[in-house]
PDB file of C-alpha atoms in Angstrom:
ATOM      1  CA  UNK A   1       0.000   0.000   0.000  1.00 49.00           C
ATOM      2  CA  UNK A   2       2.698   2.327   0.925  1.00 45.00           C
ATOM      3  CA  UNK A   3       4.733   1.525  -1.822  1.00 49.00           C
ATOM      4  CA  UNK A   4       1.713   2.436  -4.470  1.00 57.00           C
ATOM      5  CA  UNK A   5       0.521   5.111  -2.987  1.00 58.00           C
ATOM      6  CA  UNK A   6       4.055   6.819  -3.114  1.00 58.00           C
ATOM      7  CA  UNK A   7       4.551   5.949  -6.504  1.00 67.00           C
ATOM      8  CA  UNK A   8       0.586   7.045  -7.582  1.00 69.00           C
ATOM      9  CA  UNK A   9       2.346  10.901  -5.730  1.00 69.00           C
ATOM     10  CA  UNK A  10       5.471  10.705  -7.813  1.00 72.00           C
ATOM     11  CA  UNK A  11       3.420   9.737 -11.121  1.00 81.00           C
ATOM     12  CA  UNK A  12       2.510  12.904 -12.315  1.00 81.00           C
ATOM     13  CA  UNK A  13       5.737  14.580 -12.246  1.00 78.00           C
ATOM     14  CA  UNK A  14       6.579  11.476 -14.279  1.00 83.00           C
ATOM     15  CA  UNK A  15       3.863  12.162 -16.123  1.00 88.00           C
ATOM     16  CA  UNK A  16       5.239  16.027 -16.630  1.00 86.00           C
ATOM     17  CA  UNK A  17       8.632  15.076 -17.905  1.00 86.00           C
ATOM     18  CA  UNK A  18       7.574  12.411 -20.697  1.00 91.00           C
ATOM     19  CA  UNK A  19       5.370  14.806 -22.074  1.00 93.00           C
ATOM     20  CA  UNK A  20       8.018  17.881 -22.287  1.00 90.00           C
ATOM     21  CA  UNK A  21      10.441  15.091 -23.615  1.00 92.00           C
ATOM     22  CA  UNK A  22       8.507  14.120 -26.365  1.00 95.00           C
ATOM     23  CA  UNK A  23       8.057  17.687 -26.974  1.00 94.00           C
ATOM     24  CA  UNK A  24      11.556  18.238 -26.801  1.00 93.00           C
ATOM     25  CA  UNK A  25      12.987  15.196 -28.112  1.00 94.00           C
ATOM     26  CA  UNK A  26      10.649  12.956 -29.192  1.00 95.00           C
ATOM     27  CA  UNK A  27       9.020  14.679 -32.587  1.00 94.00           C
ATOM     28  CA  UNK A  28      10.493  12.398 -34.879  1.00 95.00           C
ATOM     29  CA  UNK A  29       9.469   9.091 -33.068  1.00 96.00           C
ATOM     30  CA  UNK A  30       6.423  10.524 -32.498  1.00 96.00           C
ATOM     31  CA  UNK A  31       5.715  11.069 -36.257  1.00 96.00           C
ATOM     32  CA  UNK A  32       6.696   7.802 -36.866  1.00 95.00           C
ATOM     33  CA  UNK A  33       4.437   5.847 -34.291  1.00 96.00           C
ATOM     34  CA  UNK A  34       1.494   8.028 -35.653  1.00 96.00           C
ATOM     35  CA  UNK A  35       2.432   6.721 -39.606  1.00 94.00           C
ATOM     36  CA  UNK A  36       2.269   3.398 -38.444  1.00 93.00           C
ATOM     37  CA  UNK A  37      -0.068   3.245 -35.364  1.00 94.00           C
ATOM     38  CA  UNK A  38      -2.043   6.457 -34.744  1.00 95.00           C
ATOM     39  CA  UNK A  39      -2.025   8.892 -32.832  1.00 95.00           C
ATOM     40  CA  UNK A  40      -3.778   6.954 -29.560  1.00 96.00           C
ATOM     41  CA  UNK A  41      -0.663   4.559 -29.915  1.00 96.00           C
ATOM     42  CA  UNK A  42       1.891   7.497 -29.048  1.00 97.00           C
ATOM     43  CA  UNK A  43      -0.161   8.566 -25.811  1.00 97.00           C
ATOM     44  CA  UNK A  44       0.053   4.941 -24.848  1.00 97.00           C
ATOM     45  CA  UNK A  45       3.942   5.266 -25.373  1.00 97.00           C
ATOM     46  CA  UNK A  46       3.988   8.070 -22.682  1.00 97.00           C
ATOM     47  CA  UNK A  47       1.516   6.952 -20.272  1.00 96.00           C
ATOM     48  CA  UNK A  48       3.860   3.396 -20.528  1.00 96.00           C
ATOM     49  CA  UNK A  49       6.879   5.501 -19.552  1.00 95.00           C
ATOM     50  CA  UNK A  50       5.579   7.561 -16.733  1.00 92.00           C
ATOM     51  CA  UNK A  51       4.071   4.592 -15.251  1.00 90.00           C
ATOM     52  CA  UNK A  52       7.414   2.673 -15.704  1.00 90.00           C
ATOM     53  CA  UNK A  53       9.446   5.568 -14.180  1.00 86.00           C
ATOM     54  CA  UNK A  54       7.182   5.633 -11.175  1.00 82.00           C
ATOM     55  CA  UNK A  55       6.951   2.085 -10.773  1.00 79.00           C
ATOM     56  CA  UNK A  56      10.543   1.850  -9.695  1.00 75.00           C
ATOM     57  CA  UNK A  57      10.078   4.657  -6.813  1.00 67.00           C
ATOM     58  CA  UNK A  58      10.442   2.681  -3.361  1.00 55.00           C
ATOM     59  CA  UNK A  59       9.939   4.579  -0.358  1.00 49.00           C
ATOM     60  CA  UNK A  60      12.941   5.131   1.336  1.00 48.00           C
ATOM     61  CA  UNK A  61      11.994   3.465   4.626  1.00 45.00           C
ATOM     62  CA  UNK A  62      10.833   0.360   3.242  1.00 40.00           C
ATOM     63  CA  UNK A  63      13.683  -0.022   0.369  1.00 43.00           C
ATOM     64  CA  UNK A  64      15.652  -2.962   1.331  1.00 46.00           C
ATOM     65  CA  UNK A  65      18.913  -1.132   0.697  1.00 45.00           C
ATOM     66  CA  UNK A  66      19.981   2.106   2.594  1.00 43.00           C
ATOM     67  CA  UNK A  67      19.846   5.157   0.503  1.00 39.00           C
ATOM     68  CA  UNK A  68      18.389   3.037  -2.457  1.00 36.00           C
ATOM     69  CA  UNK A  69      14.876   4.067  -3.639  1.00 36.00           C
ATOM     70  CA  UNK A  70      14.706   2.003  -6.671  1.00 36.00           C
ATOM     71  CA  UNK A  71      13.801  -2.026  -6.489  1.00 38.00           C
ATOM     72  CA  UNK A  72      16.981  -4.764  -7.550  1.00 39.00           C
ATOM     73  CA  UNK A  73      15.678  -7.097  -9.390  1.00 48.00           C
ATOM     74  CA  UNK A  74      17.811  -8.904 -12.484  1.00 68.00           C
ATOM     75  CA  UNK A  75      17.144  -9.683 -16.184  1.00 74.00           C
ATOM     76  CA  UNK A  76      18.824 -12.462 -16.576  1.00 76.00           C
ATOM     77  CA  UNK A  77      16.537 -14.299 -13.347  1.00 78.00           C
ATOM     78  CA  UNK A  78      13.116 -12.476 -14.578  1.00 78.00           C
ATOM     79  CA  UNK A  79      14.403 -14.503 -18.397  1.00 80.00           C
ATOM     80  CA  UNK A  80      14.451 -17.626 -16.913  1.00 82.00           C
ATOM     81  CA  UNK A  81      11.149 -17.205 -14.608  1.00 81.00           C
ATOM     82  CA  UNK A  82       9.357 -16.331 -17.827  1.00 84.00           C
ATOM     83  CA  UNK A  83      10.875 -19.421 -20.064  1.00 85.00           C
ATOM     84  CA  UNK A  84       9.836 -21.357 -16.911  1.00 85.00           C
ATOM     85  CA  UNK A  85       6.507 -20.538 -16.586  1.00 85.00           C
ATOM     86  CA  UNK A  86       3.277 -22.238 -18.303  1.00 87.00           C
ATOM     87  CA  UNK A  87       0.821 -19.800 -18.350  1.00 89.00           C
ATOM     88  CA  UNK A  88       0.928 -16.725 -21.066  1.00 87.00           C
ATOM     89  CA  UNK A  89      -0.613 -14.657 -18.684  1.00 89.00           C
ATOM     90  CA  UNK A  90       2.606 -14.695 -16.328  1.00 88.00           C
ATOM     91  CA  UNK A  91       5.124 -14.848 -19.247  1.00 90.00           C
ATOM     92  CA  UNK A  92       3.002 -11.837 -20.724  1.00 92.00           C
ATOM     93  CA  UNK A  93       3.617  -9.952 -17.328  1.00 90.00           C
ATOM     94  CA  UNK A  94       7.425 -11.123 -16.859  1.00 89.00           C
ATOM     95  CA  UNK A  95       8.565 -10.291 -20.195  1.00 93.00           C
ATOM     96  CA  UNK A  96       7.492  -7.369 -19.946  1.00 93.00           C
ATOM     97  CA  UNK A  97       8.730  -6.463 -16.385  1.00 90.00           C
ATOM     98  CA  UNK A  98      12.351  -7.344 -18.440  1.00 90.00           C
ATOM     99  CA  UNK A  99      11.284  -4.827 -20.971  1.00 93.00           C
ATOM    100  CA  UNK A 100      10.735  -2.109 -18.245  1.00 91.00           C
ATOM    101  CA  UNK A 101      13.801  -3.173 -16.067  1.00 88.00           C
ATOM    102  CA  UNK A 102      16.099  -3.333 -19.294  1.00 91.00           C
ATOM    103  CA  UNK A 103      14.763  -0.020 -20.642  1.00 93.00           C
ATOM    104  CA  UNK A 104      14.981   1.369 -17.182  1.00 89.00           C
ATOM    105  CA  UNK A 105      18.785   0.275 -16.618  1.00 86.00           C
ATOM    106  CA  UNK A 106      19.796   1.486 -20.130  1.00 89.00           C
ATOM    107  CA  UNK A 107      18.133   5.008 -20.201  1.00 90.00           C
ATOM    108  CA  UNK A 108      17.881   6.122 -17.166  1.00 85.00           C
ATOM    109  CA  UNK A 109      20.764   4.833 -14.792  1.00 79.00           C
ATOM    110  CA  UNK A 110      23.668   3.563 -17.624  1.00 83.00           C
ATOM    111  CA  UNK A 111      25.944   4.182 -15.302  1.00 77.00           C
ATOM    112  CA  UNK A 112      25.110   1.325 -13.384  1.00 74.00           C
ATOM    113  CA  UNK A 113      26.943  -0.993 -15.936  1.00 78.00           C
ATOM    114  CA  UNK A 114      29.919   0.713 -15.522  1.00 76.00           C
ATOM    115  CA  UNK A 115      31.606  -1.961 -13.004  1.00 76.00           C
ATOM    116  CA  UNK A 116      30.163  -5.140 -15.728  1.00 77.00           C
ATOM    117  CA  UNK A 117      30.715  -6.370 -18.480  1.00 84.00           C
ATOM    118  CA  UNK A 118      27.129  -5.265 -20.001  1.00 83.00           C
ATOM    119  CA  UNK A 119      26.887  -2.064 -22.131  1.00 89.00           C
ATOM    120  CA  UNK A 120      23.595   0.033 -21.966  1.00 90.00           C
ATOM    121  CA  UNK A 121      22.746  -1.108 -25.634  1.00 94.00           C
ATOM    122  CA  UNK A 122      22.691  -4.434 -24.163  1.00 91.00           C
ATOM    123  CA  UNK A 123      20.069  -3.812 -22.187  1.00 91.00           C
ATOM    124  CA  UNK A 124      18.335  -2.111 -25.041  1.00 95.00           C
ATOM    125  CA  UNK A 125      18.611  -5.525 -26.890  1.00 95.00           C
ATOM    126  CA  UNK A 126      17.163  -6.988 -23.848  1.00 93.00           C
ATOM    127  CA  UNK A 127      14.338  -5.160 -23.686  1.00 95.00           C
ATOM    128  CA  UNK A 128      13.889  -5.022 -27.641  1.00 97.00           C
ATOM    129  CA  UNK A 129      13.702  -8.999 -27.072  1.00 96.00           C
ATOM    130  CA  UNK A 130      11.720  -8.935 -24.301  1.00 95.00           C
ATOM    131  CA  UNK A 131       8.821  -6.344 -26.090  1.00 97.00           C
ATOM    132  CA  UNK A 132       9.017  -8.822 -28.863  1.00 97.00           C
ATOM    133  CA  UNK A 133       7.710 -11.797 -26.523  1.00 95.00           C
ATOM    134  CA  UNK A 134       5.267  -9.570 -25.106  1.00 96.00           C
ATOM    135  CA  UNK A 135       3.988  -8.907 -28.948  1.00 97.00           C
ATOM    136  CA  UNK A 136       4.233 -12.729 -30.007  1.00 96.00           C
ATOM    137  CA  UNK A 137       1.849 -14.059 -26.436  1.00 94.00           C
ATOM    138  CA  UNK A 138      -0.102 -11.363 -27.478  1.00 95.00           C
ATOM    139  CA  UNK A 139      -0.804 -12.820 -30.677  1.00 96.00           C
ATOM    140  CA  UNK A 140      -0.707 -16.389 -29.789  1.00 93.00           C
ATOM    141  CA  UNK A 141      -3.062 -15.753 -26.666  1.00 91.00           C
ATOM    142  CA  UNK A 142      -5.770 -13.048 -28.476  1.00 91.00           C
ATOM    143  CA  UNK A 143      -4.475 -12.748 -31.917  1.00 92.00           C
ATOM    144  CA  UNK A 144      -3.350  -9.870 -31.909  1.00 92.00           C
ATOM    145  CA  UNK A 145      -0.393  -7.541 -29.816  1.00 93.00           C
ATOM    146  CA  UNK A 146      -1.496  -4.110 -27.935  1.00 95.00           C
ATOM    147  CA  UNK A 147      -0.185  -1.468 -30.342  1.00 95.00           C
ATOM    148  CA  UNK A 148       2.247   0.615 -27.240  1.00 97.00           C
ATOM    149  CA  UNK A 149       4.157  -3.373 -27.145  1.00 97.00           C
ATOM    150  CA  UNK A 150       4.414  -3.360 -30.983  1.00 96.00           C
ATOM    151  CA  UNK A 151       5.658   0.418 -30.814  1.00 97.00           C
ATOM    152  CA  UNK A 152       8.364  -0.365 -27.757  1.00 97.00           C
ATOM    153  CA  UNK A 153       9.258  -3.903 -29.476  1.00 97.00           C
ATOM    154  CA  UNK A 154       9.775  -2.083 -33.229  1.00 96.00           C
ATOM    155  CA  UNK A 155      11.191   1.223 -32.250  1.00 97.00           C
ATOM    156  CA  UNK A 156      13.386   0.083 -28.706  1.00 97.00           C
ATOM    157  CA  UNK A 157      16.296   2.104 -29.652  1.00 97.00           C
ATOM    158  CA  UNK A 158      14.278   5.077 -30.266  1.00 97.00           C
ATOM    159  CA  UNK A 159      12.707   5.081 -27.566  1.00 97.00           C
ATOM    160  CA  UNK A 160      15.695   4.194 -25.599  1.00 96.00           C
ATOM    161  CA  UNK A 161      17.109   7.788 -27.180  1.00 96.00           C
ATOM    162  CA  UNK A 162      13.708   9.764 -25.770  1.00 95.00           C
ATOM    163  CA  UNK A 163      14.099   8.228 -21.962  1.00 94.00           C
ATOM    164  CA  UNK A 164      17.676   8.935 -22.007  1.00 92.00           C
ATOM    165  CA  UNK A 165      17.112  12.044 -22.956  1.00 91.00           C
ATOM    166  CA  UNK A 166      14.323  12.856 -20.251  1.00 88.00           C
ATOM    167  CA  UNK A 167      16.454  11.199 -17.683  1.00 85.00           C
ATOM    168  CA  UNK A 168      19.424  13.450 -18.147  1.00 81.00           C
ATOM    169  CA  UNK A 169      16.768  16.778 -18.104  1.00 76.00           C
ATOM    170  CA  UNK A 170      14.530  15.731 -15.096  1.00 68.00           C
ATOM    171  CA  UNK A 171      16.153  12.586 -13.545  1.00 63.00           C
ATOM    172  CA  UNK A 172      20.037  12.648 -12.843  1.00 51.00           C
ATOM    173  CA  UNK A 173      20.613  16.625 -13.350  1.00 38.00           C
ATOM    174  CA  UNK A 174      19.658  17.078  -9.177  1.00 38.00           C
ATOM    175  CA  UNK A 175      19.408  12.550  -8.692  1.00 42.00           C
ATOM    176  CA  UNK A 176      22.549  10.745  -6.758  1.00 40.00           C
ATOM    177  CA  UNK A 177      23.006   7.126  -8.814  1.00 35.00           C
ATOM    178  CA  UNK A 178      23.781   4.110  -6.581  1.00 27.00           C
ATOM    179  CA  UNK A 179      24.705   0.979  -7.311  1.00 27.00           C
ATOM    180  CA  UNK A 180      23.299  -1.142 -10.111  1.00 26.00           C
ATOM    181  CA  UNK A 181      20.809  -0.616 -11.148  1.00 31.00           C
ATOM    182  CA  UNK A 182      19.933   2.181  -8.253  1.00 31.00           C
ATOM    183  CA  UNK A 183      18.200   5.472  -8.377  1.00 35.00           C
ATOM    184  CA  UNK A 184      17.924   7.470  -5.932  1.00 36.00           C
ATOM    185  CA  UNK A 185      15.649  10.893  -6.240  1.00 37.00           C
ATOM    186  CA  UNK A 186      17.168  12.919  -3.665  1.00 36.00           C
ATOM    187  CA  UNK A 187      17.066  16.287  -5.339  1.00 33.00           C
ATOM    188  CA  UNK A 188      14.016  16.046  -7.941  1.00 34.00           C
ATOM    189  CA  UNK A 189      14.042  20.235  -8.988  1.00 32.00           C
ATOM    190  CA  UNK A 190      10.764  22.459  -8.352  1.00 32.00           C
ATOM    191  CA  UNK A 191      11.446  25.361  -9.946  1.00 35.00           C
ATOM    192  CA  UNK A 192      14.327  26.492  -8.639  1.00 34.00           C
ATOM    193  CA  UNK A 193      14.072  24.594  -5.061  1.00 38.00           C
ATOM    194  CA  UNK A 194      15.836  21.425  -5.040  1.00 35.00           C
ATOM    195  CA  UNK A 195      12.793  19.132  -4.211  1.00 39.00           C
ATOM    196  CA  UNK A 196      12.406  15.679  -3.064  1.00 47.00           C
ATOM    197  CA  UNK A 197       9.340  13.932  -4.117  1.00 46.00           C
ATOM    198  CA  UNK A 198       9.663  10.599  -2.618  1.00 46.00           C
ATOM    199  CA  UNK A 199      10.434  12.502   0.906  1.00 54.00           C
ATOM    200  CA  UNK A 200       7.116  14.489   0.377  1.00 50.00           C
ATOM    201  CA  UNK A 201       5.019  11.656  -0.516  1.00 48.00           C
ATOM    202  CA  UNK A 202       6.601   9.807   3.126  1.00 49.00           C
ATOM    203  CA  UNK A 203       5.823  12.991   4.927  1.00 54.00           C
ATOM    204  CA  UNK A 204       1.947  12.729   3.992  1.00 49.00           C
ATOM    205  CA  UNK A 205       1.705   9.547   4.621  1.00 49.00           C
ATOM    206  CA  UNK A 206       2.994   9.635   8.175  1.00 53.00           C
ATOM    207  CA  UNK A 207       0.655  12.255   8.776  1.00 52.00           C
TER     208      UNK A 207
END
């Protein structure tokens, strides 16, 4: 409960910086996803984002790792859960937890692979992989894919480019990076008052 209700605060200042992003960086993509799946296909894109930024906001006094606000979880044991599994339902959900993780670690905290072997376009092959399994239990399960997996599966790199982008402008410029693949929020900017979101959200909800 905590941990939703924290990340339902932070959403819309996710919300906030996808949509300047895409303003900013994201016209060409855009254009593209419109071409080939309309225009409700490229809101999908952004509400997909926001909601994957948010969902890896921990509150700091429940994150199992001092100082860490984001969640540690690993492709490579999320690949084998979904092989594992028999139901499309869970691989559906798995996959594309990857594609989030993988998309997450290569956009928005690269430097996290600095101490590893792995490169951040690594990670964007992960999650290209990963947005293609969503797409094909899609297909095999309904018949057909949900247009935003079809858009993040076909145009990873791109929007790879968009996140990274919006990370550097609204995530890292005032954010401490820990770890691997850690993020910690300690400084999110308000105008010109260095702002912490997460701490806000913990202060109402002590209240």
């Amino acid at each position: 409960m905590l941990i939703t209700t924290a990340q339902n605060y932070a959403l819309p200042y996710f919300q906030q910086s996808v949509e300047q992003g895409f303003q900013r960086y994201g016209s060409n993509l855009a254009r593209n996803i419109i071409l080939s799946q309309g225009q409700e296909a490229v809101e999908a894109v952004k509400a997909y984002l926001s909601e994957m930024l948010a969902s890896f906001v921990t509150p700091k006094r429940i994150s199992r790792h001092k100082g860490s606000r984001v969640r540690d979880e690993y492709v490579f044991e999320l690949v084998q859960q979904a092989r594992e599994s028999k139901f499309p339902s869970v691989r559906i959900f798995v996959y594309d937890h990857i594609g989030r993780l993988s998309l997450f670690t290569a956009a928005v905290v690269p430097e996290s692979l600095n101490r590893t072997p792995l490169k951040p376009e690594d990670y964007i092959g992960f999650a290209n992989s990963a947005y293609w399994n969503v797409v094909s239990e899609q297909r095999r399960a309904t018949g057909d894919a949900a247009s935003v997996y079809f858009v993040l599966a076909d145009k990873t790199s791109d929007v790879a480019e968009v996140l990274l982008n919006i990370a550097e402008d609204n995530l890292r410029m005032h954010g401490m990076l820990l770890g691997r693949p850690f993020l910690t929020l300690e400084q999110i900017a308000s105008g010109k008052k260095p702002y912490d979101i997460i701490e806000e959200a913990e202060a109402i909800l002590a209240k």
